[in-house]
PDB file of C-alpha atoms in Angstrom:
ATOM      1  CA  MET M   1       0.293  -0.204   0.257  1.00 64.00           C
ATOM      2  CA  LYS M   2       1.166   3.420  -1.095  1.00 79.00           C
ATOM      3  CA  ILE M   3       2.171   5.935   1.838  1.00 77.00           C
ATOM      4  CA  SER M   4      -0.241   8.336   0.118  1.00 78.00           C
ATOM      5  CA  LYS M   5      -3.016   6.218   0.483  1.00 80.00           C
ATOM      6  CA  LEU M   6      -2.187   5.355   4.055  1.00 73.00           C
ATOM      7  CA  ILE M   7      -1.928   8.867   4.951  1.00 78.00           C
ATOM      8  CA  LYS M   8      -5.618   9.147   3.446  1.00 80.00           C
ATOM      9  CA  ILE M   9      -6.935   6.354   5.624  1.00 78.00           C
ATOM     10  CA  VAL M  10      -5.403   7.889   8.862  1.00 75.00           C
ATOM     11  CA  ASN M  11      -6.609  11.480   7.917  1.00 78.00           C
ATOM     12  CA  VAL M  12     -10.280   9.778   7.385  1.00 81.00           C
ATOM     13  CA  VAL M  13     -10.287   7.832  10.172  1.00 77.00           C
ATOM     14  CA  THR M  14      -9.197  10.896  12.264  1.00 78.00           C
ATOM     15  CA  LEU M  15     -11.831  13.120  10.640  1.00 81.00           C
ATOM     16  CA  LEU M  16     -14.285  10.311  11.232  1.00 82.00           C
ATOM     17  CA  SER M  17     -13.261  10.038  14.835  1.00 78.00           C
ATOM     18  CA  PHE M  18     -13.242  13.796  15.676  1.00 79.00           C
ATOM     19  CA  ILE M  19     -16.850  13.929  13.696  1.00 85.00           C
ATOM     20  CA  LEU M  20     -18.162  11.449  15.931  1.00 82.00           C
ATOM     21  CA  LEU M  21     -16.493  12.898  19.191  1.00 79.00           C
ATOM     22  CA  LEU M  22     -17.865  16.215  18.499  1.00 81.00           C
ATOM     23  CA  PHE M  23     -21.433  14.580  17.913  1.00 83.00           C
ATOM     24  CA  ILE M  24     -21.323  12.844  20.812  1.00 79.00           C
ATOM     25  CA  PHE M  25     -20.056  15.764  22.840  1.00 78.00           C
ATOM     26  CA  TYR M  26     -22.673  17.779  21.422  1.00 80.00           C
ATOM     27  CA  PHE M  27     -25.610  16.294  22.287  1.00 78.00           C
ATOM     28  CA  THR M  28     -24.603  15.132  25.834  1.00 76.00           C
ATOM     29  CA  GLU M  29     -23.618  18.601  26.780  1.00 76.00           C
ATOM     30  CA  LYS M  30     -27.184  19.629  25.337  1.00 76.00           C
ATOM     31  CA  THR M  31     -28.849  16.833  27.490  1.00 76.00           C
ATOM     32  CA  SER M  32     -26.693  18.287  30.641  1.00 74.00           C
ATOM     33  CA  GLN M  33     -27.144  21.416  29.757  1.00 76.00           C
ATOM     34  CA  ASP M  34     -30.908  21.046  30.131  1.00 77.00           C
ATOM     35  CA  ARG M  35     -31.075  19.023  33.069  1.00 76.00           C
ATOM     36  CA  ILE M  36     -28.735  21.921  34.929  1.00 76.00           C
ATOM     37  CA  ARG M  37     -31.209  24.724  33.524  1.00 76.00           C
ATOM     38  CA  GLU M  38     -34.403  22.305  34.725  1.00 75.00           C
ATOM     39  CA  LEU M  39     -32.390  21.926  38.261  1.00 73.00           C
ATOM     40  CA  VAL M  40     -31.713  25.829  38.434  1.00 71.00           C
ATOM     41  CA  ASP M  41     -34.965  26.881  36.989  1.00 74.00           C
ATOM     42  CA  MET M  42     -37.616  24.681  39.011  1.00 80.00           C
ATOM     43  CA  ASP M  43     -35.988  22.812  41.665  1.00 81.00           C
ATOM     44  CA  ILE M  44     -33.932  25.150  43.240  1.00 84.00           C
ATOM     45  CA  GLN M  45     -36.873  27.550  43.371  1.00 88.00           C
ATOM     46  CA  LEU M  46     -39.141  25.223  44.863  1.00 91.00           C
ATOM     47  CA  LEU M  47     -36.356  24.447  47.504  1.00 90.00           C
ATOM     48  CA  VAL M  48     -36.404  27.974  48.185  1.00 92.00           C
ATOM     49  CA  ALA M  49     -40.493  28.312  48.486  1.00 94.00           C
ATOM     50  CA  TYR M  50     -40.423  25.375  50.853  1.00 95.00           C
ATOM     51  CA  LYS M  51     -38.277  27.488  52.887  1.00 95.00           C
ATOM     52  CA  ASP M  52     -40.201  30.064  52.887  1.00 96.00           C
ATOM     53  CA  ILE M  53     -43.409  28.515  53.608  1.00 96.00           C
ATOM     54  CA  TYR M  54     -41.895  27.161  56.387  1.00 96.00           C
ATOM     55  CA  GLY M  55     -40.276  30.592  57.607  1.00 95.00           C
ATOM     56  CA  HIS M  56     -43.722  32.268  57.152  1.00 95.00           C
ATOM     57  CA  GLY M  57     -45.708  29.396  58.732  1.00 95.00           C
ATOM     58  CA  SER M  58     -43.259  29.974  61.712  1.00 95.00           C
ATOM     59  CA  GLN M  59     -43.462  33.569  62.259  1.00 95.00           C
ATOM     60  CA  THR M  60     -47.033  33.568  61.830  1.00 95.00           C
ATOM     61  CA  LEU M  61     -47.238  31.152  64.603  1.00 94.00           C
ATOM     62  CA  ALA M  62     -44.585  33.257  66.516  1.00 94.00           C
ATOM     63  CA  SER M  63     -46.679  36.368  66.221  1.00 94.00           C
ATOM     64  CA  VAL M  64     -49.995  34.578  67.488  1.00 94.00           C
ATOM     65  CA  ARG M  65     -48.154  33.756  70.508  1.00 93.00           C
ATOM     66  CA  ASN M  66     -47.060  37.557  71.007  1.00 93.00           C
ATOM     67  CA  VAL M  67     -50.791  38.036  70.705  1.00 92.00           C
ATOM     68  CA  LEU M  68     -51.224  35.895  73.467  1.00 90.00           C
ATOM     69  CA  ALA M  69     -48.675  37.309  75.487  1.00 90.00           C
ATOM     70  CA  SER M  70     -49.024  40.759  75.140  1.00 89.00           C
ATOM     71  CA  ASN M  71     -52.347  41.519  73.249  1.00 87.00           C
ATOM     72  CA  ASP M  72     -50.598  44.477  71.178  1.00 89.00           C
ATOM     73  CA  GLU M  73     -51.610  45.977  67.733  1.00 92.00           C
ATOM     74  CA  GLN M  74     -48.249  45.436  66.386  1.00 93.00           C
ATOM     75  CA  SER M  75     -48.304  41.317  66.820  1.00 91.00           C
ATOM     76  CA  LYS M  76     -52.020  41.392  65.484  1.00 92.00           C
ATOM     77  CA  LYS M  77     -50.493  42.827  62.250  1.00 94.00           C
ATOM     78  CA  ASN M  78     -47.537  40.897  61.695  1.00 93.00           C
ATOM     79  CA  ALA M  79     -49.847  37.664  62.230  1.00 93.00           C
ATOM     80  CA  ASP M  80     -51.930  39.208  59.329  1.00 94.00           C
ATOM     81  CA  LYS M  81     -48.934  40.202  57.310  1.00 95.00           C
ATOM     82  CA  TYR M  82     -46.831  36.585  57.769  1.00 95.00           C
ATOM     83  CA  TYR M  83     -49.952  34.358  57.096  1.00 95.00           C
ATOM     84  CA  LYS M  84     -50.989  36.811  53.704  1.00 96.00           C
ATOM     85  CA  GLU M  85     -47.058  36.173  52.966  1.00 96.00           C
ATOM     86  CA  LEU M  86     -47.348  32.386  53.643  1.00 96.00           C
ATOM     87  CA  MET M  87     -50.432  32.027  51.311  1.00 96.00           C
ATOM     88  CA  GLN M  88     -49.005  33.854  48.573  1.00 97.00           C
ATOM     89  CA  THR M  89     -45.721  31.818  48.725  1.00 96.00           C
ATOM     90  CA  ILE M  90     -48.297  28.896  48.801  1.00 96.00           C
ATOM     91  CA  ASN M  91     -49.981  30.099  45.778  1.00 96.00           C
ATOM     92  CA  ASP M  92     -47.036  30.803  43.769  1.00 95.00           C
ATOM     93  CA  THR M  93     -45.460  27.569  44.455  1.00 95.00           C
ATOM     94  CA  LEU M  94     -48.299  25.617  43.356  1.00 95.00           C
ATOM     95  CA  LYS M  95     -47.965  27.239  39.990  1.00 94.00           C
ATOM     96  CA  ILE M  96     -44.363  26.127  39.821  1.00 91.00           C
ATOM     97  CA  ALA M  97     -44.773  22.574  41.475  1.00 91.00           C
ATOM     98  CA  PRO M  98     -44.573  19.346  39.864  1.00 90.00           C
ATOM     99  CA  ALA M  99     -48.013  17.382  39.657  1.00 92.00           C
ATOM    100  CA  SER M 100     -46.548  15.081  42.309  1.00 89.00           C
ATOM    101  CA  ALA M 101     -46.191  17.582  44.697  1.00 93.00           C
ATOM    102  CA  GLN M 102     -49.609  19.490  43.884  1.00 94.00           C
ATOM    103  CA  ASP M 103     -51.837  17.393  45.970  1.00 95.00           C
ATOM    104  CA  GLU M 104     -49.304  17.924  49.173  1.00 95.00           C
ATOM    105  CA  LEU M 105     -49.287  21.664  48.797  1.00 96.00           C
ATOM    106  CA  LYS M 106     -53.464  21.690  48.108  1.00 96.00           C
ATOM    107  CA  LYS M 107     -53.413  20.012  51.735  1.00 96.00           C
ATOM    108  CA  LEU M 108     -51.031  22.628  52.964  1.00 96.00           C
ATOM    109  CA  LEU M 109     -53.044  25.436  51.755  1.00 96.00           C
ATOM    110  CA  LYS M 110     -56.139  24.271  53.073  1.00 96.00           C
ATOM    111  CA  LEU M 111     -54.541  23.407  56.580  1.00 96.00           C
ATOM    112  CA  TRP M 112     -53.267  27.178  56.556  1.00 96.00           C
ATOM    113  CA  GLN M 113     -56.854  28.400  55.983  1.00 96.00           C
ATOM    114  CA  ASP M 114     -57.993  26.145  58.547  1.00 95.00           C
ATOM    115  CA  ASN M 115     -55.274  27.400  60.581  1.00 95.00           C
ATOM    116  CA  GLN M 116     -56.301  31.093  59.905  1.00 95.00           C
ATOM    117  CA  VAL M 117     -59.868  30.559  61.427  1.00 95.00           C
ATOM    118  CA  LEU M 118     -58.366  29.482  64.599  1.00 94.00           C
ATOM    119  CA  ILE M 119     -55.656  32.637  64.292  1.00 95.00           C
ATOM    120  CA  LEU M 120     -58.632  34.892  64.180  1.00 95.00           C
ATOM    121  CA  GLU M 121     -60.577  33.234  67.105  1.00 95.00           C
ATOM    122  CA  ILE M 122     -57.498  33.382  69.330  1.00 94.00           C
ATOM    123  CA  ILE M 123     -57.035  37.209  68.728  1.00 94.00           C
ATOM    124  CA  LYS M 124     -60.982  37.776  69.156  1.00 94.00           C
ATOM    125  CA  LEU M 125     -60.860  35.777  72.586  1.00 93.00           C
ATOM    126  CA  THR M 126     -57.157  37.511  73.529  1.00 93.00           C
ATOM    127  CA  GLU M 127     -59.367  40.984  72.990  1.00 92.00           C
ATOM    128  CA  GLN M 128     -62.131  39.487  75.034  1.00 93.00           C
ATOM    129  CA  GLY M 129     -60.173  39.015  77.633  1.00 92.00           C
ATOM    130  CA  LYS M 130     -60.468  35.194  77.424  1.00 92.00           C
ATOM    131  CA  ARG M 131     -57.231  34.252  77.758  1.00 89.00           C
ATOM    132  CA  GLU M 132     -57.787  30.601  78.845  1.00 92.00           C
ATOM    133  CA  GLU M 133     -59.523  30.098  75.782  1.00 94.00           C
ATOM    134  CA  ALA M 134     -57.366  31.481  73.526  1.00 93.00           C
ATOM    135  CA  ILE M 135     -54.622  29.236  74.873  1.00 92.00           C
ATOM    136  CA  LYS M 136     -56.652  26.331  74.026  1.00 93.00           C
ATOM    137  CA  LYS M 137     -56.999  27.207  70.725  1.00 92.00           C
ATOM    138  CA  SER M 138     -53.587  28.314  70.437  1.00 93.00           C
ATOM    139  CA  GLN M 139     -52.395  24.612  71.320  1.00 94.00           C
ATOM    140  CA  GLU M 140     -55.140  23.442  68.330  1.00 94.00           C
ATOM    141  CA  LEU M 141     -53.003  25.925  66.267  1.00 94.00           C
ATOM    142  CA  THR M 142     -49.572  24.519  67.614  1.00 93.00           C
ATOM    143  CA  ALA M 143     -50.782  20.772  66.060  1.00 94.00           C
ATOM    144  CA  GLY M 144     -52.008  22.438  62.929  1.00 94.00           C
ATOM    145  CA  PHE M 145     -48.632  23.896  62.447  1.00 94.00           C
ATOM    146  CA  ARG M 146     -46.942  20.469  63.241  1.00 95.00           C
ATOM    147  CA  LYS M 147     -49.028  18.765  60.421  1.00 96.00           C
ATOM    148  CA  SER M 148     -48.059  21.700  57.951  1.00 95.00           C
ATOM    149  CA  ARG M 149     -44.323  21.501  59.200  1.00 95.00           C
ATOM    150  CA  GLU M 150     -44.437  17.700  58.480  1.00 96.00           C
ATOM    151  CA  LEU M 151     -45.786  18.235  55.038  1.00 95.00           C
ATOM    152  CA  ILE M 152     -43.314  20.831  54.076  1.00 96.00           C
ATOM    153  CA  PHE M 153     -40.387  18.727  55.295  1.00 96.00           C
ATOM    154  CA  ASN M 154     -41.593  15.721  53.373  1.00 95.00           C
ATOM    155  CA  LEU M 155     -42.034  18.262  50.250  1.00 95.00           C
ATOM    156  CA  ALA M 156     -38.384  19.500  50.825  1.00 94.00           C
ATOM    157  CA  ASP M 157     -37.159  15.622  51.469  1.00 94.00           C
ATOM    158  CA  THR M 158     -38.611  14.554  48.364  1.00 92.00           C
ATOM    159  CA  GLN M 159     -36.986  17.634  46.245  1.00 89.00           C
ATOM    160  CA  LYS M 160     -33.383  16.763  48.103  1.00 88.00           C
ATOM    161  CA  ALA M 161     -34.125  13.146  47.174  1.00 90.00           C
ATOM    162  CA  LYS M 162     -34.708  14.460  43.451  1.00 85.00           C
ATOM    163  CA  PHE M 163     -31.422  16.509  43.844  1.00 80.00           C
ATOM    164  CA  LEU M 164     -29.255  13.676  44.989  1.00 83.00           C
ATOM    165  CA  GLU M 165     -30.746  11.501  42.046  1.00 86.00           C
ATOM    166  CA  ALA M 166     -29.948  13.861  39.486  1.00 81.00           C
ATOM    167  CA  LYS M 167     -26.414  14.518  41.038  1.00 78.00           C
ATOM    168  CA  GLU M 168     -26.064  10.561  40.260  1.00 85.00           C
ATOM    169  CA  ASP M 169     -27.637  10.609  37.179  1.00 83.00           C
ATOM    170  CA  MET M 170     -24.901  13.279  35.828  1.00 79.00           C
ATOM    171  CA  SER M 171     -22.038  11.573  37.309  1.00 81.00           C
ATOM    172  CA  ASP M 172     -23.132   8.204  35.386  1.00 85.00           C
ATOM    173  CA  THR M 173     -23.507  10.163  32.287  1.00 81.00           C
ATOM    174  CA  MET M 174     -20.306  11.763  32.522  1.00 79.00           C
ATOM    175  CA  LYS M 175     -18.526   8.332  33.048  1.00 85.00           C
ATOM    176  CA  ARG M 176     -20.348   6.601  30.334  1.00 84.00           C
ATOM    177  CA  ASN M 177     -19.107   9.849  28.001  1.00 79.00           C
ATOM    178  CA  PHE M 178     -15.891   9.004  29.453  1.00 82.00           C
ATOM    179  CA  TYR M 179     -15.517   5.579  28.341  1.00 85.00           C
ATOM    180  CA  ILE M 180     -17.122   6.535  24.743  1.00 81.00           C
ATOM    181  CA  PHE M 181     -14.607   9.600  24.372  1.00 79.00           C
ATOM    182  CA  SER M 182     -11.967   7.018  25.349  1.00 82.00           C
ATOM    183  CA  GLY M 183     -13.079   4.140  23.072  1.00 83.00           C
ATOM    184  CA  ILE M 184     -13.385   6.119  20.239  1.00 78.00           C
ATOM    185  CA  LEU M 185      -9.775   7.603  20.744  1.00 76.00           C
ATOM    186  CA  ILE M 186      -8.167   3.980  21.489  1.00 81.00           C
ATOM    187  CA  PHE M 187     -10.036   2.908  18.370  1.00 77.00           C
ATOM    188  CA  ALA M 188      -8.762   5.435  16.190  1.00 73.00           C
ATOM    189  CA  ALA M 189      -5.442   5.337  17.657  1.00 74.00           C
ATOM    190  CA  ALA M 190      -5.220   1.733  16.844  1.00 76.00           C
ATOM    191  CA  VAL M 191      -6.565   2.098  13.393  1.00 70.00           C
ATOM    192  CA  THR M 192      -3.808   4.574  12.536  1.00 67.00           C
ATOM    193  CA  ASN M 193      -1.354   2.238  14.059  1.00 69.00           C
ATOM    194  CA  ILE M 194      -2.311  -0.532  12.172  1.00 68.00           C
ATOM    195  CA  PHE M 195      -1.606   1.310   8.566  1.00 58.00           C
TER     196      PHE M 195
END
C-alpha cells in the first residue's frame, strides 16, 4: 500500500473520529445543559419556596404567641402580614410545583386556611380577655402548624432526593461519556497504527 493512500486512510479515520466525538459531545452537553437548567430554574426555586413557606408559617405562629403574651396591635398586624405572605408563597409554589407535589401543597393550603380561622379566634378571644380559651385554641393552632411542618419537610425531602438522583445521573452520564470518548480515541489510534 502506498504511503499516500495510508495517509488518506489515517486522515479519514481521524476526521471521522473527531466528527463522531463532536456529535456525541454536542448531544451529551445539550442534555446536561437542559438538566442543569431544569435544576436551577425549577428545582432550586421549589426548595427556596418550601423554606419560605416554613419560615412564614413559623413567623405567623410566633406572632400569634406574641398576641397571647402582650395583646398588642403590632403582633396582630404581624400575624396578618405573615399569614398573607404565607398564602401568597403557597399559591406561587403551586404554580411551579410538579404534579407529584400539587396534592400535598393543596393540603397545606387548606391546613393554613383552617389555621387562619383559629388565629382569628385566638385574637378575638384575647381581645375579649378570655386568655384561657385563647390558649386552648393556640394549642390547636400548634398542632396544625406541626402538621403543616411535616408536610413541608416531606416536600423538601422529596425535592432533595430529586437533587441527589440528578447528581448521580449526571455523574453516571459523565462516566459513560468518558468511556465512549476513550473508546473512540483508542479505536482511532489503533486503526491509525495498524496502517
